[in-house]
Every structure is written in C-alpha cells, then in structure tokens.
CSV table of N, CA, C and O in Angstrom, one decimal:
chain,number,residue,atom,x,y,z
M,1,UNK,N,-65.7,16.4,-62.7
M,1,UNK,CA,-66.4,17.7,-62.4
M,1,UNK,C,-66.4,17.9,-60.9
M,1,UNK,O,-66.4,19.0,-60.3
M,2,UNK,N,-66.5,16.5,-60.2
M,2,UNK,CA,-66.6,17.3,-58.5
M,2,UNK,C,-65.6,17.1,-58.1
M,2,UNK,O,-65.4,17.8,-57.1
M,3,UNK,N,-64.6,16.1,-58.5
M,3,UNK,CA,-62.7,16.4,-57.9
M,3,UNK,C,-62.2,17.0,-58.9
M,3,UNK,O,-61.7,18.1,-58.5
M,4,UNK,N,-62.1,16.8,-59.7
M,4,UNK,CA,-61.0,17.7,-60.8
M,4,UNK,C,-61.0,19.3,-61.0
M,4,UNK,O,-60.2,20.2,-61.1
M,5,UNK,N,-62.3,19.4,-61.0
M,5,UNK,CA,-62.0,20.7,-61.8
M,5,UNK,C,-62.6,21.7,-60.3
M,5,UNK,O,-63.5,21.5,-59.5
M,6,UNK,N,-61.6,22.8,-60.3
M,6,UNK,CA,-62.0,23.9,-59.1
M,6,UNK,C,-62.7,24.8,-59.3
M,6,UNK,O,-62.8,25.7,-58.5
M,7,UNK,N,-63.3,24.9,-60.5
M,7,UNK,CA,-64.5,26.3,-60.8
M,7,UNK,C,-65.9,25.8,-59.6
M,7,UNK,O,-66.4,24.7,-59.4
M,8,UNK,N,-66.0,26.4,-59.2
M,8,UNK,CA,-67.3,26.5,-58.7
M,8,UNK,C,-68.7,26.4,-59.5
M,8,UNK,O,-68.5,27.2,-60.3
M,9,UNK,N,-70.0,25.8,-59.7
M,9,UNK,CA,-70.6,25.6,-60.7
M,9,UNK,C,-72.4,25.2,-59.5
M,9,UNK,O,-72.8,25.0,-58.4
M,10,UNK,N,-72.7,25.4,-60.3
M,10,UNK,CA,-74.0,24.9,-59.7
M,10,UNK,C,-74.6,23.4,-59.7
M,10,UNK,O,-75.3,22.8,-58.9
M,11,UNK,N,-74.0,23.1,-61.0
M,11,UNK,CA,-73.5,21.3,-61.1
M,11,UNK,C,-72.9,20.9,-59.8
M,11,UNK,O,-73.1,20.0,-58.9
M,12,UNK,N,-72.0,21.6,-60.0
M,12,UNK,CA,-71.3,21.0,-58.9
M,12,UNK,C,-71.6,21.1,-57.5
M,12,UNK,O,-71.3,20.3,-56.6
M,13,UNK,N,-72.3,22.4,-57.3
M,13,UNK,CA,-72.6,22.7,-55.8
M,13,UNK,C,-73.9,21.4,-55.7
M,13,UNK,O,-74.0,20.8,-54.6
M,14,UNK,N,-74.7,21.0,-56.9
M,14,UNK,CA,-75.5,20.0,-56.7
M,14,UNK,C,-75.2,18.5,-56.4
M,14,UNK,O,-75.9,17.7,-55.8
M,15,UNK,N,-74.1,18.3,-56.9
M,15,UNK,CA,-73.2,16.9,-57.1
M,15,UNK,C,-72.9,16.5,-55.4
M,15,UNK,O,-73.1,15.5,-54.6
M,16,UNK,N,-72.0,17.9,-55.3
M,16,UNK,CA,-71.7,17.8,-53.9
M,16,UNK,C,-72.8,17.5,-52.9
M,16,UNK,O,-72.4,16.7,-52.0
M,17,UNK,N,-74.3,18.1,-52.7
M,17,UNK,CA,-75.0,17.4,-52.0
M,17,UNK,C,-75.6,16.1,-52.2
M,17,UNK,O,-76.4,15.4,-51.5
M,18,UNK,N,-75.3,16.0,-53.0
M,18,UNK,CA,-76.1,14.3,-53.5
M,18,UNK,C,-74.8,13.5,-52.7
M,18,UNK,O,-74.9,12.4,-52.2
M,19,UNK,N,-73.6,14.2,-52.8
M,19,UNK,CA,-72.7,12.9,-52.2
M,19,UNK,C,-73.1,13.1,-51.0
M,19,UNK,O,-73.4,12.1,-50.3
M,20,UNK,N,-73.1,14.3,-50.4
M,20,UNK,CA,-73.3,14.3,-48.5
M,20,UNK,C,-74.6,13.4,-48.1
M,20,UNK,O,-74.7,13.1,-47.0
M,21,UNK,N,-75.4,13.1,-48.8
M,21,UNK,CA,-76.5,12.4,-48.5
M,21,UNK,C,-76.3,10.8,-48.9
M,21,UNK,O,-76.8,9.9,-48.3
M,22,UNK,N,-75.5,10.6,-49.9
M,22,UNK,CA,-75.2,9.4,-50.5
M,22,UNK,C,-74.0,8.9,-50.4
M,22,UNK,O,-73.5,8.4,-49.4
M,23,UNK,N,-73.2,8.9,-51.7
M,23,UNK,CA,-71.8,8.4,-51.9
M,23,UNK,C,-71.6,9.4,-52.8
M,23,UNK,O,-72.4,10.1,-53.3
M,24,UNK,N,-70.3,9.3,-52.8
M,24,UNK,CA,-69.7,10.2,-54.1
M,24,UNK,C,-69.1,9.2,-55.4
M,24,UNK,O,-68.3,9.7,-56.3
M,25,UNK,N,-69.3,8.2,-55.5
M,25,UNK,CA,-69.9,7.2,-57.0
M,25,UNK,C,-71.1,7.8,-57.7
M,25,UNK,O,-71.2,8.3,-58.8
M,26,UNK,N,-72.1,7.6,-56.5
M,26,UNK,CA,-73.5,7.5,-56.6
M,26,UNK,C,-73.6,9.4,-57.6
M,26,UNK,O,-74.1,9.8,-58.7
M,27,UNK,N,-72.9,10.1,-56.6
M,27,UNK,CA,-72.9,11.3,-57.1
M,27,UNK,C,-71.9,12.1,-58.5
M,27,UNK,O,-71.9,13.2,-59.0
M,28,UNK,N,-71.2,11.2,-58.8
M,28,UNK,CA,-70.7,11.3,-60.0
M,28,UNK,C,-71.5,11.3,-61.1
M,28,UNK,O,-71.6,12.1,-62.1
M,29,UNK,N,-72.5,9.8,-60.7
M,29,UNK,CA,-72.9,9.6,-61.8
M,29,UNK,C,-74.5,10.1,-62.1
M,29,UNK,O,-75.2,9.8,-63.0
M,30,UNK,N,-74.7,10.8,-61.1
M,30,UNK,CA,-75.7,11.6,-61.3
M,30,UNK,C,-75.3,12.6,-62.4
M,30,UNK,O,-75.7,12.7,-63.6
M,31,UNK,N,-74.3,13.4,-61.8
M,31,UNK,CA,-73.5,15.1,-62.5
M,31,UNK,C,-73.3,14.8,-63.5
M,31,UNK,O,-73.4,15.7,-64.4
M,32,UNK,N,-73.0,13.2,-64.0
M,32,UNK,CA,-72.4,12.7,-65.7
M,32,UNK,C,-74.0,13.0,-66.4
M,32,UNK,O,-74.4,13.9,-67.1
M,33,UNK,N,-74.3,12.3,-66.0
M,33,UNK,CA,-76.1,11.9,-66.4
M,33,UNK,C,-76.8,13.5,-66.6
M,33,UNK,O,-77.3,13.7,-67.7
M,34,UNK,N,-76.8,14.4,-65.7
M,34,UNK,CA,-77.2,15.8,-65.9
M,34,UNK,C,-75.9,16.4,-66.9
M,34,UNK,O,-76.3,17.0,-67.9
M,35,UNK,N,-75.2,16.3,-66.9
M,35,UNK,CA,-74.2,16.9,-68.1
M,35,UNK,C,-74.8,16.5,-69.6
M,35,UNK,O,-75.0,17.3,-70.6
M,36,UNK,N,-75.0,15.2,-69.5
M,36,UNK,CA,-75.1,14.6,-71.0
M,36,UNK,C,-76.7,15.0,-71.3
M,36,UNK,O,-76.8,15.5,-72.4
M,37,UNK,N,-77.8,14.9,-70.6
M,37,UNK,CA,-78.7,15.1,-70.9
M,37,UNK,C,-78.8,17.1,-71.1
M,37,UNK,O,-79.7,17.4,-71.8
M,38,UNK,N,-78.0,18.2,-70.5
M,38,UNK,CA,-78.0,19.3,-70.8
M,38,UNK,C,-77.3,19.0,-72.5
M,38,UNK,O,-78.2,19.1,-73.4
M,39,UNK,N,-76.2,18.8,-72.8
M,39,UNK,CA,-75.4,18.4,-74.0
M,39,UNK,C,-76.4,18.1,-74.9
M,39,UNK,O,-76.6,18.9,-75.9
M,40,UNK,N,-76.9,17.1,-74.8
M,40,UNK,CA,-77.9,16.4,-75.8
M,40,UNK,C,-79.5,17.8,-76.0
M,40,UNK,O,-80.2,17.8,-77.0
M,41,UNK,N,-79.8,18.4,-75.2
M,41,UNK,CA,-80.8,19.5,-75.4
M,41,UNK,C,-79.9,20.5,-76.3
M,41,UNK,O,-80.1,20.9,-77.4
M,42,UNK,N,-79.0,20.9,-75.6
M,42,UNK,CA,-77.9,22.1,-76.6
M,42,UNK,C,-77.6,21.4,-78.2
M,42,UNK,O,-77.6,21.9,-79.3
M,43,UNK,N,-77.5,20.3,-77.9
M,43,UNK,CA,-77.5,19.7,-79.6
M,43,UNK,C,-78.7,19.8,-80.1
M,43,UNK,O,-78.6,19.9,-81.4
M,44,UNK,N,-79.5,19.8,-79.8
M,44,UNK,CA,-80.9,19.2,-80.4
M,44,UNK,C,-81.1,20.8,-80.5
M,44,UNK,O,-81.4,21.3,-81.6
M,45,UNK,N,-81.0,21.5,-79.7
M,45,UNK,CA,-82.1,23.0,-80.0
M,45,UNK,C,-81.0,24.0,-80.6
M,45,UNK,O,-81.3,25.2,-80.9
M,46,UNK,N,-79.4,23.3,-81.0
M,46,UNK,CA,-78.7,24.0,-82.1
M,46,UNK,C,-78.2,25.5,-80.6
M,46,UNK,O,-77.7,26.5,-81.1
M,47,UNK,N,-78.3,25.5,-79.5
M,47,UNK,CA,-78.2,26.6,-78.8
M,47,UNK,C,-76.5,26.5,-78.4
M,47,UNK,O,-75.6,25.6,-78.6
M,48,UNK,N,-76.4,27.7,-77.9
M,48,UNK,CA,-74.8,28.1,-77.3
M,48,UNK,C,-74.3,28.0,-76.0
M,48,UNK,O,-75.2,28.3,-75.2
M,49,UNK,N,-73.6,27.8,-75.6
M,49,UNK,CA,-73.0,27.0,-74.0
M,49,UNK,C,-73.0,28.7,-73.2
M,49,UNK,O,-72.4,29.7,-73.5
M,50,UNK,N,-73.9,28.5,-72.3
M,50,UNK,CA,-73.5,29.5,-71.0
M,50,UNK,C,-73.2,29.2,-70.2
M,50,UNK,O,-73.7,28.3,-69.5
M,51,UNK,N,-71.9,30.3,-69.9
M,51,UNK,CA,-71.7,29.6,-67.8
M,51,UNK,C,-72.9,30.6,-66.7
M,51,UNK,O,-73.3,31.7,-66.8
M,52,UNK,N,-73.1,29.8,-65.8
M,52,UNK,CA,-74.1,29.7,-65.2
M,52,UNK,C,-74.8,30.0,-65.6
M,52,UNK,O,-74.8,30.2,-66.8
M,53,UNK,N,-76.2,30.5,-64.6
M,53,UNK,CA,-77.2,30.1,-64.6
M,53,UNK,C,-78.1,31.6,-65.1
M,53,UNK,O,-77.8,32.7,-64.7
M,54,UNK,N,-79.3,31.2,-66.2
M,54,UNK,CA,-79.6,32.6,-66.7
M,54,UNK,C,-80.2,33.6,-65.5
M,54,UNK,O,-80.6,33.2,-64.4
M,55,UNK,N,-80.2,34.7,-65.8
M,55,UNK,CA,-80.6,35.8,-65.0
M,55,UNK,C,-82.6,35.8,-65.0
M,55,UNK,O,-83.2,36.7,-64.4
C-alpha cells in the first residue's frame, strides 16, 4: 500500500507520516494492522467497501 500501489488514499497519506517520524517497516505495519482491523469491522457489520472518506 505505501510502495506499490499509486492511488493516493488517506491510508496512505497516514502511513507515509508514520514513516517520516519512524521507519517505513515500522510504518507498513501499522497501514497492515489499520487495513485488517477496517476489514474485520466491514465483515462483522456485513457493510460495503467505500473509497474514501465519508462526507
């Protein structure tokens, strides 16, 4: 998500400052960790995937 893919995301605008402060290991596995835990709420409440962020 913070090298591969070039969409712009708010994940990712977040990822990216956790690495300017840290590492970008450190900040991978944050963005994994917020991915899966978003994933796991979307399973649980049966809801549908939006890109970005609601209005």
């Amino acid at each position: 998500m913070l090298t591969r893919s070039r969409q712009w995301t708010s994940i990712r605008a977040w990822g990216l400052r956790i690495a300017k402060r840290s590492s970008l290991k450190k900040a991978k596995i944050a963005v994994a960790r917020k991915l899966a835990v978003v994933m796991h709420r979307m399973w649980r409440d049966d809801a549908p995937f939006h890109w970005g962020a609601a209005a």
